[in-house]
Amino acid sequence: MYVIERHNDPATPGARDTVGGWPILPAGEPWPLCFCGERMILFFQFDIPADIAVFGGDHLLVFQCPTHNDAVVAKGVSDQLPPRFWDTPPPLYTAPGAFWRIMLHRDHTSPTPDPDEYLRPRRLDFRPATEQVTLWWPGEALSDGQDLDSAFTDHGIGLPEFKIGGVPSWIQGRESYTCPCGDNLVYVCQIPTDTGFDKHHHRPEQPDTFRFGQYGLFLGNETYVLACPAHCHPAAAWPVNQN
Ligand SMILES: [Zn+2]
Ligand SMILES: [Zn+2]
């Protein structure tokens, strides 16, 4: 597991591990637009360290609309996500369409010529860390024959850090989703509650902000990013929001 650390040093064009800055997009993918037509903000991007299971070596990018700031909560609890859920998500309580886009890829593409216009571009670093898993047991006993390892897998929660890998901290319990390609989405990284990113001074405050001077993802909900292990599409990734 790696804890993601934010620096005050500005990010420069071509930097791969950044808040804001110049996105390194998958081949053939344009800068993402919200359902409302606005160009999305690049909140952050980074190269996933090589020793992270399944996604090590991928480049991850997380975008959200500057205007649409909502939680991603689907109506009707189904673990099967619909075809092209990244463009047309299942019906949401808060928005009529996708106001975020999360992408992973290994393409040899260049940074875009122009940077994100909302966030102050900053460098990210990664610190190897040890996960601490707590066994959370809501009134259940170990079932017959279940060993402690599988109990941790089924019921364990990790630290509420800004982190890559490890175990999600699942405030409201584990959630799992199936990609339209048939694979089960796999946890990649986690963004803690009320993680704010400094905006450029001349930009307006974010609608429904939790902290003036900063923009946040998904109303500040804790977010667990799950993605398709088969990499069936660069945007086959789903943000689980909990609080
Ligand atoms: Zn929008
Ligand atoms: Zn898939």
PDB file of N, CA and C and ligand atoms in Angstrom, residues 179 181 228 232 236, ligand 2:
ATOM      1  N   CYS A 179     -18.564  -5.539 -13.898  1.00  0.00           N
ATOM      2  CA  CYS A 179     -18.404  -4.780 -15.140  1.00  0.00           C
ATOM      3  C   CYS A 179     -19.290  -5.405 -16.223  1.00  0.00           C
ATOM      4  N   CYS A 181     -18.399  -6.323 -18.948  1.00  0.00           N
ATOM      5  CA  CYS A 181     -17.620  -7.389 -19.608  1.00  0.00           C
ATOM      6  C   CYS A 181     -17.687  -8.690 -18.833  1.00  0.00           C
ATOM      7  N   CYS A 228     -12.060  -2.147 -13.713  1.00  0.00           N
ATOM      8  CA  CYS A 228     -12.145  -3.459 -14.362  1.00  0.00           C
ATOM      9  C   CYS A 228     -10.749  -4.066 -14.489  1.00  0.00           C
ATOM     10  N   CYS A 232     -11.244  -3.542 -19.929  1.00  0.00           N
ATOM     11  CA  CYS A 232     -12.055  -3.672 -21.146  1.00  0.00           C
ATOM     12  C   CYS A 232     -12.321  -2.318 -21.808  1.00  0.00           C
ATOM     13  N   ALA A 236     -13.575   2.129 -17.640  1.00  0.00           N
ATOM     14  CA  ALA A 236     -14.347   1.120 -16.890  1.00  0.00           C
ATOM     15  C   ALA A 236     -13.921   1.152 -15.428  1.00  0.00           C
TER      16      ALA A 236
HETATM   17 ZN    ZN B   2     -14.694  -4.720 -17.896  1.00  0.00          ZN
END
